[in-house]
Tab-separated table of C-alpha atoms in Angstrom:
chain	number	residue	atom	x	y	z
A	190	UNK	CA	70.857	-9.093	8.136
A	191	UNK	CA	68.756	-12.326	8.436
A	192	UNK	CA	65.341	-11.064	6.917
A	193	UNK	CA	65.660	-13.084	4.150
A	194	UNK	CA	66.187	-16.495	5.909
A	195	UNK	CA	63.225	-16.479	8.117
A	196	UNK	CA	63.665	-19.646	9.350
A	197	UNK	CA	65.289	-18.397	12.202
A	198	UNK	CA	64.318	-14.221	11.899
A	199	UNK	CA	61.407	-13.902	13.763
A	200	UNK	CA	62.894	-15.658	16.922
A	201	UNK	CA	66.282	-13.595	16.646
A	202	UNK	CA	64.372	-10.880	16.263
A	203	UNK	CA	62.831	-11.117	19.263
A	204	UNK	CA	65.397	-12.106	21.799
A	205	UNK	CA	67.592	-9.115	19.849
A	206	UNK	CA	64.926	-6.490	21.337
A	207	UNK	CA	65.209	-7.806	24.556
A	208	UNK	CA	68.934	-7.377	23.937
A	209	UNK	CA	69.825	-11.458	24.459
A	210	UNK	CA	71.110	-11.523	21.212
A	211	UNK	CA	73.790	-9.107	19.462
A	212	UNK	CA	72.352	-5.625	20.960
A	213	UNK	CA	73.757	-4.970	24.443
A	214	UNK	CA	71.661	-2.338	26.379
A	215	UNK	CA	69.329	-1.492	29.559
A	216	UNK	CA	66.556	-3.627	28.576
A	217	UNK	CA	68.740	-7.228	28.888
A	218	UNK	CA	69.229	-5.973	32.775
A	219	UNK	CA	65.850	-4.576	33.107
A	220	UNK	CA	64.121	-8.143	31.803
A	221	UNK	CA	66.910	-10.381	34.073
A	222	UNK	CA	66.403	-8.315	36.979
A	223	UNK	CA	62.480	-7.985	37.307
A	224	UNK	CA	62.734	-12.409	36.643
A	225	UNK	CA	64.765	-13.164	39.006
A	226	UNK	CA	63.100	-11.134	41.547
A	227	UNK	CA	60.030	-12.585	40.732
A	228	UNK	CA	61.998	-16.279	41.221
A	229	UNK	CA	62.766	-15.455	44.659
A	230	UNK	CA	59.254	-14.051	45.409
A	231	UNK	CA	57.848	-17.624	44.035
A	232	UNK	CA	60.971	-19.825	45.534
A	233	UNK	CA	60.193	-17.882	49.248
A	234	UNK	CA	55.959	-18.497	48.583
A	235	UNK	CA	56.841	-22.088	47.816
A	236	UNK	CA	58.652	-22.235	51.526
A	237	UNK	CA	56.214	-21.335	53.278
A	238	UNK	CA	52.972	-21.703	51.530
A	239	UNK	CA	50.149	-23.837	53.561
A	240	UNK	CA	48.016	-24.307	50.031
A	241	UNK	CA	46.527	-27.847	48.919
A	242	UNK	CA	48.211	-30.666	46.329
A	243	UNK	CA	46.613	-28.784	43.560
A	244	UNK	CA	47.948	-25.056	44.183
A	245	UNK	CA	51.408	-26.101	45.028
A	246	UNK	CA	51.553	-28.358	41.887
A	247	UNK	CA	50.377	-25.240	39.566
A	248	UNK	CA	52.820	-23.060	41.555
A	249	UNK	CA	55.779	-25.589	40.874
A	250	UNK	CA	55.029	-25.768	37.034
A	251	UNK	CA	54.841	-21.602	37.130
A	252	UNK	CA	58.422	-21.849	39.177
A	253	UNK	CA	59.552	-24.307	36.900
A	254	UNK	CA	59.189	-22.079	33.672
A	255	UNK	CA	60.881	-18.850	35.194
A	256	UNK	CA	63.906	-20.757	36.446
A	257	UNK	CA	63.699	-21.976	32.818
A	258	UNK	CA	63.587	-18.746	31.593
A	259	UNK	CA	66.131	-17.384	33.825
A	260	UNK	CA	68.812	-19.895	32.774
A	261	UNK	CA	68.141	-19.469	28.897
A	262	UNK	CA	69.010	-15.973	29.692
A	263	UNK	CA	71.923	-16.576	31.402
A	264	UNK	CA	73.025	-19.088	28.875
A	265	UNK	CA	72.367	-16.739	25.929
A	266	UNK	CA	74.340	-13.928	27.658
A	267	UNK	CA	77.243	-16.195	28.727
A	268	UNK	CA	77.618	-18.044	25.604
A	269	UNK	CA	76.499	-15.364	23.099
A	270	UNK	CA	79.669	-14.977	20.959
A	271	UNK	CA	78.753	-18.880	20.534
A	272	UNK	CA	75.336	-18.488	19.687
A	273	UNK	CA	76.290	-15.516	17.237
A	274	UNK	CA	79.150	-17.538	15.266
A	275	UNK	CA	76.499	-20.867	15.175
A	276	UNK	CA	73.667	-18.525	13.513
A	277	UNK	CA	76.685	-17.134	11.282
A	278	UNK	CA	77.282	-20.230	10.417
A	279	UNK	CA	73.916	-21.639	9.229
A	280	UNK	CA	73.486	-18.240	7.237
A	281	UNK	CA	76.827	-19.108	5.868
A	282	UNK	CA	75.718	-22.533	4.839
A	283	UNK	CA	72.100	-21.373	3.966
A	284	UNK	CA	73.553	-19.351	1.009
A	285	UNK	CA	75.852	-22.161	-0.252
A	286	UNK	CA	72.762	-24.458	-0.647
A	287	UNK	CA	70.599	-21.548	-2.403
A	288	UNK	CA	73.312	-20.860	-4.725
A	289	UNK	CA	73.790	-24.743	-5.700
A	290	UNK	CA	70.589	-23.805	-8.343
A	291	UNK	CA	69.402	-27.529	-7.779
A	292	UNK	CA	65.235	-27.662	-7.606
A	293	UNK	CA	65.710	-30.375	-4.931
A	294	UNK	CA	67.913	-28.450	-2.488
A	295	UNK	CA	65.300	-25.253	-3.399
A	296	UNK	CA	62.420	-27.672	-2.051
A	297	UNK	CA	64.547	-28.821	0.741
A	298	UNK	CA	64.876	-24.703	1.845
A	299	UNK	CA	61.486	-23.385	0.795
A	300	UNK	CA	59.873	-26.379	2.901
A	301	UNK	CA	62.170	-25.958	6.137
A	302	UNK	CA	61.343	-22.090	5.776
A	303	UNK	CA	57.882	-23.055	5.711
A	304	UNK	CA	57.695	-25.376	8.552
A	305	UNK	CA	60.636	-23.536	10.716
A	306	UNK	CA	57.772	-20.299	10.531
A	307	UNK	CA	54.879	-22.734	11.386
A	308	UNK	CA	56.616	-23.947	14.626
A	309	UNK	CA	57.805	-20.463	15.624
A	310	UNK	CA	54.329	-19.138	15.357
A	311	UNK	CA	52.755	-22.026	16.525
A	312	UNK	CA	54.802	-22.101	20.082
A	313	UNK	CA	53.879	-18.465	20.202
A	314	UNK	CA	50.522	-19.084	20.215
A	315	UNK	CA	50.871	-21.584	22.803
A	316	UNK	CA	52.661	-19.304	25.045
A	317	UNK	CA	50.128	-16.440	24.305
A	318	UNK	CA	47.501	-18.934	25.636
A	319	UNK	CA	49.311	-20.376	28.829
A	320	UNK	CA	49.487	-16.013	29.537
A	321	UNK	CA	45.874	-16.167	29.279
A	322	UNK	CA	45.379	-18.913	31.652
A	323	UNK	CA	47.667	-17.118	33.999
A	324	UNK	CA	45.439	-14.455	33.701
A	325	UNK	CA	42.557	-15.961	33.883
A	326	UNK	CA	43.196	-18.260	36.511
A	327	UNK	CA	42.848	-15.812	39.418
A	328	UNK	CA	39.953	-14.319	38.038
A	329	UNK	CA	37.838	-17.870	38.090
A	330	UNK	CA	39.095	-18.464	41.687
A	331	UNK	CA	36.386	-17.465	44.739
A	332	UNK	CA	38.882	-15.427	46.850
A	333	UNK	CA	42.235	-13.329	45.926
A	334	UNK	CA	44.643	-15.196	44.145
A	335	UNK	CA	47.993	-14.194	42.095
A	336	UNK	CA	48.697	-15.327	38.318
A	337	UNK	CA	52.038	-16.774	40.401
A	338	UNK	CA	52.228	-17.963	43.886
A	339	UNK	CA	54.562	-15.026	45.227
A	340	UNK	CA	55.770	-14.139	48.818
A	341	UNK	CA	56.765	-10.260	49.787
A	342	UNK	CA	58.724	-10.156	53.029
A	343	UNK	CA	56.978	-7.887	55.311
A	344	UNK	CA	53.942	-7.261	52.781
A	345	UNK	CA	50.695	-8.687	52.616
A	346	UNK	CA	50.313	-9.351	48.877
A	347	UNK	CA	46.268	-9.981	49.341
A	348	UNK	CA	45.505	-6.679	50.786
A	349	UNK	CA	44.949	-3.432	48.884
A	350	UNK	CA	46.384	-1.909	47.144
A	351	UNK	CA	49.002	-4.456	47.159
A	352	UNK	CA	47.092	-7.069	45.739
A	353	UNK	CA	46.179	-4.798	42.184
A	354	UNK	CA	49.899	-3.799	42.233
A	355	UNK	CA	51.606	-7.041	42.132
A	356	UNK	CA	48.801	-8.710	40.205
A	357	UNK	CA	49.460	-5.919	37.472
A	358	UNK	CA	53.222	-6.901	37.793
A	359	UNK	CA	52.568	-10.439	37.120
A	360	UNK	CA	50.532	-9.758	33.954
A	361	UNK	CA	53.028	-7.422	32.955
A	362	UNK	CA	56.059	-9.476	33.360
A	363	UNK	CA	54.433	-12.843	32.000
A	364	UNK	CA	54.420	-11.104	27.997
A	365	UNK	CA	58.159	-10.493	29.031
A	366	UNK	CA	58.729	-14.272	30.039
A	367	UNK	CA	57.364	-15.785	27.222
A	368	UNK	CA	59.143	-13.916	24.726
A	369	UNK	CA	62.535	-14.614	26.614
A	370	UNK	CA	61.634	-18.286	26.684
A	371	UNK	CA	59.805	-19.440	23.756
A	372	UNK	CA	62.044	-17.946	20.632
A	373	UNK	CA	65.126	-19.395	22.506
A	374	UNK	CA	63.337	-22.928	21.818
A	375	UNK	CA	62.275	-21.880	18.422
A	376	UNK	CA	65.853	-20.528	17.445
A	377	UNK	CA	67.385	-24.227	18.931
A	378	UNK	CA	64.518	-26.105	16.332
A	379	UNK	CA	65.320	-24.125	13.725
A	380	UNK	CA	69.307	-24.912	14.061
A	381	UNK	CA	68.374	-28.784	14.473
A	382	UNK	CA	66.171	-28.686	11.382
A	383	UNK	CA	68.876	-26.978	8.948
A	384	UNK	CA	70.995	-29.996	10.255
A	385	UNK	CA	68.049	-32.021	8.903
A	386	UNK	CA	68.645	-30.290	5.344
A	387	UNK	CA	72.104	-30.556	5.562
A	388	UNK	CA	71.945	-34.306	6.039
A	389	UNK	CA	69.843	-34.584	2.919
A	390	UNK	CA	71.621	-32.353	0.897
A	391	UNK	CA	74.252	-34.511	1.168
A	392	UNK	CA	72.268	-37.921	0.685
A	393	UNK	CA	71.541	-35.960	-2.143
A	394	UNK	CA	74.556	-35.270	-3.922
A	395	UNK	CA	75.784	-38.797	-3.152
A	396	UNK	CA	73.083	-40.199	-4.928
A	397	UNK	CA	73.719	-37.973	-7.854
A	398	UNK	CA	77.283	-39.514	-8.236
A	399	UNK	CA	75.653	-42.322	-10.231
A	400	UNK	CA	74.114	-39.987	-12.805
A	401	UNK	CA	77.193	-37.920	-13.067
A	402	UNK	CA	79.801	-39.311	-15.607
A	403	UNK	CA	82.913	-38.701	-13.895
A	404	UNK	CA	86.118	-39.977	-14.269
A	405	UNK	CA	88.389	-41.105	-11.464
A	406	UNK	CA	90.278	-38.506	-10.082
A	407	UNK	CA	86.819	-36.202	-10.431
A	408	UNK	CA	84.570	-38.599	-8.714
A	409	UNK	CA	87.583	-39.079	-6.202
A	410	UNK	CA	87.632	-35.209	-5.430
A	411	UNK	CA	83.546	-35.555	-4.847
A	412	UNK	CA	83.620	-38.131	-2.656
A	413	UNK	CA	86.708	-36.381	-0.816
A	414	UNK	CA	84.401	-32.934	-0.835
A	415	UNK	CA	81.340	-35.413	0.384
A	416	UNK	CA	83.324	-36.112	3.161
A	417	UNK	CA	84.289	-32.649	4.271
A	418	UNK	CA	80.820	-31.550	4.263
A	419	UNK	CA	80.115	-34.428	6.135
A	420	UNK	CA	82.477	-33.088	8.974
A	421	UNK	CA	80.902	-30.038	8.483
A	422	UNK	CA	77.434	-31.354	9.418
A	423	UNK	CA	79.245	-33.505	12.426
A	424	UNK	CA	80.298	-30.447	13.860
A	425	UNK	CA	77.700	-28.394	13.345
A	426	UNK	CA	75.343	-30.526	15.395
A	427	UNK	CA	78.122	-30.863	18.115
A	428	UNK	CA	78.341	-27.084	18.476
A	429	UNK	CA	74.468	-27.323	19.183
A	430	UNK	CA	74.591	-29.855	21.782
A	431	UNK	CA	77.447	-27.836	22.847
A	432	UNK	CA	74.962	-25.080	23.763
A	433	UNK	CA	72.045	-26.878	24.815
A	434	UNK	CA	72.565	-30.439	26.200
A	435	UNK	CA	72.086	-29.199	30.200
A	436	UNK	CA	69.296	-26.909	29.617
A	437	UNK	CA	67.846	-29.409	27.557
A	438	UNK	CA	68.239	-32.022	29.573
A	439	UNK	CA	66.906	-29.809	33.014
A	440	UNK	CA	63.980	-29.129	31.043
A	441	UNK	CA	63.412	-32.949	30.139
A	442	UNK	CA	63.152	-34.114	34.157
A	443	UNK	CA	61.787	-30.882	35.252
A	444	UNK	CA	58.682	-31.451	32.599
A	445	UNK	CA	58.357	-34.810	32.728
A	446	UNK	CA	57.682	-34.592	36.422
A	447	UNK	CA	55.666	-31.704	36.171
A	448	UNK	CA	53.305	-33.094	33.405
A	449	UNK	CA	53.055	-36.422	35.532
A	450	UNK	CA	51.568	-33.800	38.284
A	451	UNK	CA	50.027	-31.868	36.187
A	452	UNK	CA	47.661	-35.114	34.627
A	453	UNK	CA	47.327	-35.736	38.856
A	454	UNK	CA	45.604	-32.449	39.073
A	455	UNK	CA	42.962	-32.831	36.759
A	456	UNK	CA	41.357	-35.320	38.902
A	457	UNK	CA	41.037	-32.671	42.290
A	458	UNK	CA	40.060	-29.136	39.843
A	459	UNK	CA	36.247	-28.609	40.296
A	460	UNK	CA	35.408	-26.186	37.661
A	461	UNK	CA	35.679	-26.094	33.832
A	462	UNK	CA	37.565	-23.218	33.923
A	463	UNK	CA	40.181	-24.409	35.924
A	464	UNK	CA	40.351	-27.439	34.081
A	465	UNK	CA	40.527	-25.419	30.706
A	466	UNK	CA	43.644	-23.770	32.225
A	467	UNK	CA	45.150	-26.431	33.600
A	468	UNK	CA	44.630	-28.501	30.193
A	469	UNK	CA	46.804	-25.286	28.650
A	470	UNK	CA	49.236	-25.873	30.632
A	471	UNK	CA	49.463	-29.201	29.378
A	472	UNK	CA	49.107	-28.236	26.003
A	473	UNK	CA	52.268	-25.634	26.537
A	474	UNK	CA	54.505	-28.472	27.601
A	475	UNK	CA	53.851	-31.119	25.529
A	476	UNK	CA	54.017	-28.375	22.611
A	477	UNK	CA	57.671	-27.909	23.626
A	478	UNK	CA	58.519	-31.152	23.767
A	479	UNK	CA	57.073	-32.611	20.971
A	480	UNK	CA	58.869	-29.584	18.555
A	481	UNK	CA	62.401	-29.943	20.361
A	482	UNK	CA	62.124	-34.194	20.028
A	483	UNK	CA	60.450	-34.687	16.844
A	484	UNK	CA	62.997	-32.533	15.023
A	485	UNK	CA	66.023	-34.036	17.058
A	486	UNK	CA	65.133	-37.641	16.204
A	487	UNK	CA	64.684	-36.656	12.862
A	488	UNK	CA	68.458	-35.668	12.440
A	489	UNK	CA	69.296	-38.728	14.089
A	490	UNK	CA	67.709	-40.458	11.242
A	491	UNK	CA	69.089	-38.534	8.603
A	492	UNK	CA	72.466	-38.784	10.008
A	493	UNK	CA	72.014	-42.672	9.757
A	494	UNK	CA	70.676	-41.808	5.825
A	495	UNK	CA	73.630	-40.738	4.612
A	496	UNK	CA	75.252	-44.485	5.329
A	497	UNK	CA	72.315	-45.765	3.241
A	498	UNK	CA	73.066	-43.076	0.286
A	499	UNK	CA	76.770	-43.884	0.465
A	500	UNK	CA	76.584	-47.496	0.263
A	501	UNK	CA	73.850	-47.079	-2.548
A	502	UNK	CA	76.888	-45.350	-4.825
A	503	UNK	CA	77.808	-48.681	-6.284
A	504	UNK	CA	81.054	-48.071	-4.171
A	505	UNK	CA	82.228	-51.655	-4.952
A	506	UNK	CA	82.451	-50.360	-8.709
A	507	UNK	CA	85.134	-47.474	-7.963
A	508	UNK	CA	88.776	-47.152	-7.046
A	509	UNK	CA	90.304	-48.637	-4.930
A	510	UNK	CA	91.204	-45.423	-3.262
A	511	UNK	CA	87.371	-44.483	-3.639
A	512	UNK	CA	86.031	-47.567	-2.518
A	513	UNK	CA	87.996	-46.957	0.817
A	514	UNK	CA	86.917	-43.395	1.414
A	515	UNK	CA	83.356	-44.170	1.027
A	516	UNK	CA	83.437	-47.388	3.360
A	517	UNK	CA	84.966	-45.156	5.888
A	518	UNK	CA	82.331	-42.234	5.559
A	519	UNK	CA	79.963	-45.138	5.789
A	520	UNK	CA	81.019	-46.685	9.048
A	521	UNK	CA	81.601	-42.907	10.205
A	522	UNK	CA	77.631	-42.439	9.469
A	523	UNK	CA	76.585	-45.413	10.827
A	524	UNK	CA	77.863	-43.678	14.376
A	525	UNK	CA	75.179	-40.641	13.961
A	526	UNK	CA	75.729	-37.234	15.052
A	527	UNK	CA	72.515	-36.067	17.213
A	528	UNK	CA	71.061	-33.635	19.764
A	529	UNK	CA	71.053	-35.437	22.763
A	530	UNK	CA	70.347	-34.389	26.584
A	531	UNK	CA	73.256	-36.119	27.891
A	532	UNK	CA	77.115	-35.434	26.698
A	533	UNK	CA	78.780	-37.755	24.458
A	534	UNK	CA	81.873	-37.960	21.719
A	535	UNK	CA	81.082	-38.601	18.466
């Protein structure tokens, strides 16, 4: 259904086979149930753990990403008729651009397509590497330790066989995590940057009316369809903060601390390995960040462009009728829609 825009296939894809996403079956249970039972292990270890600064930090940032992952779970499940009609949507759209046969739109699609990929593959290779430092960590330490600080009531997780069971378990379940979490960040860059082509799309056509030689009551229907698709594009992006302005803006204070701590730590670790690991970690977060925020502040900007393309019409040359429609669009664009972490009316 959505092979041929993979700007958003490969992370759909995903979260479809753990059944987050259209599919409804065993393994969306199976995946929910083993995290959260692993949160409560971690929450219970971080209650009564006696470890140092530096364990309880790591722990915290490991705790931190399955609540994470836990809630863009929930959120997927509870809002997924939303989810479903926004990606409907932007395949909707995605089509009427392609079939507008204009070489700058094309360019406008082929690069988003290329970059959208790009990010999707490049946060899954961050995400394969923060596994490996899981992994790894334990394995550089002198005595037992667990991928994830974890607490068993009434077991001792250190002693065999225990130990090789729930270390297994961790390693299993971590593959599981990442693919829950990462594609749901992917899939909420990839809406944000079809906004981004949507925006210019239209900067685009409103640019074009100069060229065009159009008489009054056709340039007054353009403007008047400029306008609509300008609505479209203001609720489009209000659908996505709809969906993701508390999760985004949890994972904004939650990181922020934890990357503060997490720049602490480096100055207690005392090998390379742990510093390699640690310095993963780092890379994972500021990865996430840095593709959410770039791409958000971009359609802030190109929001505010289509004021600029308006007003460069020659407006003051039209209608009077015209010359009122486009000063309103103008002042409407001058109040951008964007993805923020904090609700707000446009």
């Amino acid at each position: 259904m959505l092979e041929d825009i993979q700007l958003i296939y490969m992370n759909v894809r995903i979260l479809r086979f753990w059944a987050l996403l259209y599919d409804k079956n065993v393994k969306r249970y199976i995946c929910l149930a083993l995290s959260i039972i692993h949160v409560l292990t971690q929450i219970l270890y971080m209650c009564t753990t006696n470890e140092g600064i530096t364990g309880i930090i790591r722990n915290s940032y490991m705790l931190v990403l399955w609540i994470n992952t836990v809630l863009r779970a929930y959120l997927l499940l509870f809002d997924q008729q939303s989810y479903i009609q926004l990606i409907s949507d932007l395949r909707s759209s995605y089509y009427e651009l392609a079939r507008m046969d204009d070489r700058y739109i094309a360019h406008l699609l082929a690069k988003m397509i290329r970059q959208g990929r790009l990010m999707a593959r490049g946060n899954l290779f961050f995400g394969l590497l923060t596994c490996i430092g899981f992994g790894l960590y334990p394995l550089s330490s002198t005595e037992r330790v667990l991928p994830f600080g974890s607490k068993i009531p009434g077991v001792n997780e250190y002693a065999t066989p225990y130990y090789q069971i729930w270390f297994v378990f961790h390693m299993l379940i971590t593959p599981m995590g990442c693919c829950m979490y990462i594609p749901y960040t992917s899939l909420c860059v990839a809406f944000i940057m079809f906004g981004i082509v949507m925006c210019q799309s239209l900067q685009h056509r409103l640019r074009r009316l100069r060229q065009r030689l159009l008489n009054p009551q056709q340039l007054s229907l353009e403007i008047i369809e400029c306008i609509i698709y300008h609505q479209r594009i203001i609720d489009y992006v209000q659908t996505i903060n709809k969906l993701t302005t508390y999760i985004f803006l949890v994972e904004f204070l939650a990181f922020g601390a934890l990357l503060c701590a997490l720049l602490f730590m480096l100055m207690f670790v005392d090998s390379s390995a742990h510093i390699a690991i640690v310095s993963a970690y780092i890379n994972m977060i500021l990865a996430q960040i840095l593709a959410l925020y770039w791409y958000a502040n971009e359609l802030r900007e190109q929001n505010l462009a289509i004021a600029v393309a308006a007003y460069e019409t020659e407006w003051f040359t039209f209608d009077v009728k015209v010359r009122k429609n486009i000063q309103f669009m103008i002042l409407r664009a001058q109040r951008p829609a964007s993805v923020s972490a904090v609700t707000k009316i446009n």
